[in-house]
Amino acid sequence: MNENSVFNRYWIGIVVGLLLPTAFGLLYLYRMGLWNSFFNSLTMHYIGDQMYALLGRVFLVAVFPNLALVFVTYKTEWWKTAKGLLIATMPYFIASIFLLS
């Protein structure tokens, strides 16, 4: 139905899918008060198990807007954009699995 829509493009889904979790993850760190502890641990050159667990959790939380956007693009039948979003979401899932294990 919306095959010729301007927003129904793979590259739009991939770009939005890579940028949205990054922005949401930084917003989450800032709003939850984890921003200072996150960067203090980076400046102390301490990257231990606790740091990896924090990054893994932030990656998982940051992916939620992507999944909501995939649902919206499926409902509007922008199939190519939805596929691009899912492709761009996979690196975040893979990184969170490795960081949490």
Coordinates of N, CA and C in Angstrom, one line a residue:
M1 N 0.8 -1.2 0.0 CA 0.0 0.0 0.0 C 0.9 1.3 0.0
N2 N 1.8 1.4 0.9 CA 2.7 2.5 1.0 C 4.1 2.2 0.4
E3 N 4.1 1.5 -0.7 CA 5.3 1.0 -1.3 C 6.2 2.2 -1.8
N4 N 5.5 3.2 -2.3 CA 6.2 4.4 -2.8 C 6.4 5.5 -1.9
S5 N 6.2 5.3 -0.6 CA 6.3 6.4 0.4 C 7.8 6.8 0.5
V6 N 8.0 8.1 0.8 CA 9.3 8.7 0.9 C 10.1 8.0 2.0
F7 N 9.4 7.6 3.1 CA 10.0 7.0 4.3 C 10.2 5.5 4.2
N8 N 9.7 4.9 3.2 CA 9.8 3.4 3.1 C 11.1 3.1 2.3
R9 N 12.2 3.3 3.0 CA 13.6 3.0 2.5 C 14.4 2.2 3.5
Y10 N 15.2 1.3 3.0 CA 16.1 0.5 3.9 C 17.0 1.5 4.7
W11 N 17.7 2.4 4.0 CA 18.7 3.2 4.6 C 18.1 4.1 5.7
I12 N 16.9 4.5 5.5 CA 16.3 5.4 6.6 C 16.1 4.5 7.8
G13 N 15.7 3.3 7.7 CA 15.5 2.4 8.8 C 16.9 2.1 9.5
I14 N 17.9 1.9 8.7 CA 19.2 1.7 9.3 C 19.8 2.9 10.0
V15 N 19.7 4.0 9.4 CA 20.2 5.3 10.0 C 19.4 5.6 11.3
V16 N 18.1 5.5 11.3 CA 17.3 5.8 12.5 C 17.6 4.7 13.5
G17 N 17.7 3.5 13.1 CA 17.9 2.4 14.0 C 19.2 2.4 14.7
L18 N 20.2 3.1 14.1 CA 21.5 3.2 14.7 C 21.6 4.5 15.6
L19 N 20.9 5.5 15.2 CA 21.0 6.8 16.0 C 20.0 6.8 17.2
L20 N 18.8 6.3 17.0 CA 17.8 6.4 18.1 C 18.3 5.7 19.4
P21 N 18.8 4.5 19.3 CA 19.3 3.9 20.6 C 20.4 4.6 21.2
T22 N 21.3 5.2 20.4 CA 22.4 5.9 21.0 C 21.9 7.2 21.7
A23 N 21.0 7.9 21.1 CA 20.4 9.1 21.7 C 19.6 8.7 23.0
F24 N 18.8 7.7 22.9 CA 18.0 7.2 24.0 C 18.9 6.7 25.1
G25 N 20.0 6.0 24.8 CA 20.9 5.5 25.9 C 21.6 6.6 26.6
L26 N 22.0 7.6 25.9 CA 22.6 8.8 26.5 C 21.6 9.6 27.4
L27 N 20.4 9.7 26.9 CA 19.4 10.4 27.6 C 19.0 9.6 28.9
Y28 N 19.0 8.3 28.8 CA 18.8 7.4 29.9 C 19.9 7.5 31.0
L29 N 21.1 7.5 30.5 CA 22.2 7.7 31.5 C 22.1 9.0 32.2
Y30 N 21.8 10.1 31.4 CA 21.7 11.4 32.0 C 20.6 11.6 33.0
R31 N 19.4 11.1 32.6 CA 18.2 11.3 33.4 C 18.2 10.4 34.7
M32 N 18.8 9.2 34.6 CA 18.8 8.3 35.8 C 20.0 8.6 36.7
G33 N 20.8 9.6 36.5 CA 21.9 10.0 37.4 C 23.1 9.0 37.2
L34 N 23.1 8.2 36.2 CA 24.2 7.3 36.0 C 25.3 8.0 35.2
W35 N 25.1 9.2 34.7 CA 26.0 9.9 33.8 C 27.4 10.1 34.5
N36 N 27.3 10.6 35.7 CA 28.6 10.9 36.5 C 29.3 9.6 36.8
S37 N 28.6 8.6 37.3 CA 29.3 7.4 37.7 C 29.8 6.7 36.5
F38 N 29.2 6.8 35.3 CA 29.6 6.2 34.1 C 31.0 6.8 33.7
F39 N 31.0 8.2 33.6 CA 32.2 8.8 33.1 C 33.3 8.9 34.2
N40 N 33.0 8.8 35.5 CA 34.0 8.7 36.5 C 34.7 7.4 36.4
S41 N 34.0 6.3 36.1 CA 34.7 5.0 36.0 C 35.5 5.0 34.7
L42 N 35.1 5.7 33.7 CA 36.0 5.8 32.5 C 37.3 6.6 32.7
T43 N 37.2 7.7 33.5 CA 38.3 8.5 33.7 C 39.3 7.8 34.7
M44 N 38.8 6.9 35.6 CA 39.7 6.2 36.5 C 40.3 5.0 35.8
H45 N 40.0 4.8 34.5 CA 40.5 3.6 33.7 C 40.1 2.3 34.3
Y46 N 38.9 2.3 35.0 CA 38.4 1.1 35.5 C 37.2 0.6 34.7
I47 N 37.5 -0.5 33.9 CA 36.5 -1.1 33.2 C 36.5 -2.6 33.6
G48 N 35.6 -2.8 34.6 CA 35.5 -4.2 35.1 C 34.2 -4.8 34.8
D49 N 33.8 -5.8 35.6 CA 32.6 -6.5 35.3 C 31.4 -5.6 35.6
Q50 N 31.5 -4.7 36.6 CA 30.4 -3.8 36.9 C 30.1 -2.8 35.7
M51 N 31.2 -2.4 35.1 CA 31.1 -1.4 34.0 C 30.4 -2.1 32.8
Y52 N 30.9 -3.4 32.5 CA 30.3 -4.1 31.4 C 28.8 -4.4 31.6
A53 N 28.4 -4.7 32.8 CA 27.0 -5.0 33.2 C 26.2 -3.7 33.0
L54 N 26.7 -2.6 33.4 CA 26.0 -1.3 33.2 C 25.8 -1.0 31.7
L55 N 26.9 -1.2 30.9 CA 26.7 -1.0 29.5 C 25.7 -1.9 28.8
G56 N 25.8 -3.2 29.2 CA 24.8 -4.2 28.7 C 23.4 -3.8 29.0
R57 N 23.1 -3.3 30.2 CA 21.8 -2.9 30.6 C 21.4 -1.7 29.8
V58 N 22.3 -0.7 29.7 CA 22.0 0.5 28.9 C 21.6 0.2 27.5
F59 N 22.4 -0.8 26.8 CA 22.1 -1.2 25.5 C 20.7 -1.8 25.4
L60 N 20.3 -2.6 26.3 CA 19.0 -3.2 26.3 C 17.9 -2.2 26.4
V61 N 18.1 -1.3 27.3 CA 17.1 -0.2 27.5 C 17.0 0.7 26.3
A62 N 18.1 0.9 25.7 CA 18.2 1.9 24.6 C 17.5 1.3 23.3
V63 N 17.3 0.0 23.3 CA 16.7 -0.6 22.1 C 15.2 -0.5 22.1
F64 N 14.6 -0.3 23.2 CA 13.1 -0.2 23.3 C 12.5 0.8 22.4
P65 N 13.0 2.0 22.2 CA 12.4 2.9 21.2 C 12.5 2.3 19.8
N66 N 13.5 1.6 19.5 CA 13.6 1.0 18.1 C 12.5 0.0 17.9
L67 N 12.2 -0.8 18.9 CA 11.2 -1.9 18.8 C 9.8 -1.2 18.7
A68 N 9.6 -0.1 19.4 CA 8.3 0.6 19.3 C 8.2 1.2 17.9
L69 N 9.3 1.7 17.3 CA 9.2 2.2 16.0 C 9.1 1.1 14.9
V70 N 9.6 -0.1 15.2 CA 9.4 -1.2 14.3 C 7.9 -1.5 14.3
F71 N 7.2 -1.5 15.4 CA 5.8 -1.8 15.5 C 5.0 -0.7 14.7
V72 N 5.4 0.6 14.8 CA 4.7 1.6 14.1 C 4.9 1.5 12.6
T73 N 6.1 1.1 12.2 CA 6.4 1.0 10.7 C 5.6 -0.2 10.2
Y74 N 5.5 -1.3 10.9 CA 4.7 -2.4 10.5 C 3.2 -2.1 10.3
K75 N 2.7 -1.3 11.3 CA 1.3 -0.9 11.2 C 1.0 0.0 10.0
T76 N 2.0 0.8 9.7 CA 1.8 1.7 8.5 C 2.3 1.1 7.2
E77 N 2.7 -0.2 7.3 CA 3.1 -1.0 6.1 C 4.4 -0.4 5.4
W78 N 5.3 0.2 6.2 CA 6.6 0.6 5.6 C 7.5 -0.6 5.9
W79 N 7.4 -1.6 5.0 CA 8.1 -2.8 5.3 C 9.7 -2.7 5.2
K80 N 10.1 -1.9 4.2 CA 11.6 -1.7 4.1 C 12.2 -1.0 5.2
T81 N 11.5 0.0 5.7 CA 12.0 0.8 6.9 C 12.0 -0.1 8.1
A82 N 11.0 -1.0 8.3 CA 11.0 -1.9 9.4 C 12.1 -2.9 9.3
K83 N 12.4 -3.4 8.1 CA 13.5 -4.3 8.0 C 14.9 -3.6 8.3
G84 N 15.0 -2.4 7.9 CA 16.2 -1.6 8.2 C 16.4 -1.4 9.7
L85 N 15.3 -1.1 10.4 CA 15.3 -0.9 11.8 C 15.7 -2.2 12.5
L86 N 15.2 -3.3 12.1 CA 15.6 -4.6 12.7 C 17.0 -4.9 12.5
I87 N 17.5 -4.7 11.3 CA 18.9 -4.9 11.0 C 19.8 -4.0 11.8
A88 N 19.4 -2.8 12.0 CA 20.3 -1.9 12.8 C 20.2 -2.2 14.3
T89 N 19.1 -2.9 14.7 CA 19.0 -3.2 16.1 C 19.8 -4.4 16.5
M90 N 20.1 -5.2 15.6 CA 20.9 -6.5 15.9 C 22.3 -6.2 16.6
P91 N 23.1 -5.2 16.2 CA 24.3 -5.0 16.9 C 24.2 -4.7 18.3
Y92 N 23.1 -3.9 18.7 CA 22.9 -3.6 20.1 C 22.5 -4.8 20.9
F93 N 21.7 -5.7 20.3 CA 21.3 -7.0 21.0 C 22.6 -7.8 21.2
I94 N 23.4 -8.0 20.2 CA 24.6 -8.8 20.2 C 25.6 -8.2 21.3
A95 N 25.7 -6.9 21.2 CA 26.7 -6.3 22.2 C 26.1 -6.5 23.6
S96 N 24.9 -6.3 23.8 CA 24.3 -6.5 25.2 C 24.4 -7.9 25.7
I97 N 24.3 -8.9 24.8 CA 24.4 -10.3 25.2 C 25.9 -10.6 25.6
F98 N 26.8 -10.1 24.9 CA 28.2 -10.3 25.2 C 28.6 -9.5 26.5
L99 N 28.1 -8.3 26.7 CA 28.4 -7.5 27.9 C 27.8 -8.1 29.1
L100 N 26.6 -8.7 29.0 CA 25.9 -9.2 30.2 C 26.4 -10.6 30.6
S101 N 27.0 -11.3 29.7 CA 27.4 -12.7 30.0 C 28.8 -12.8 30.5

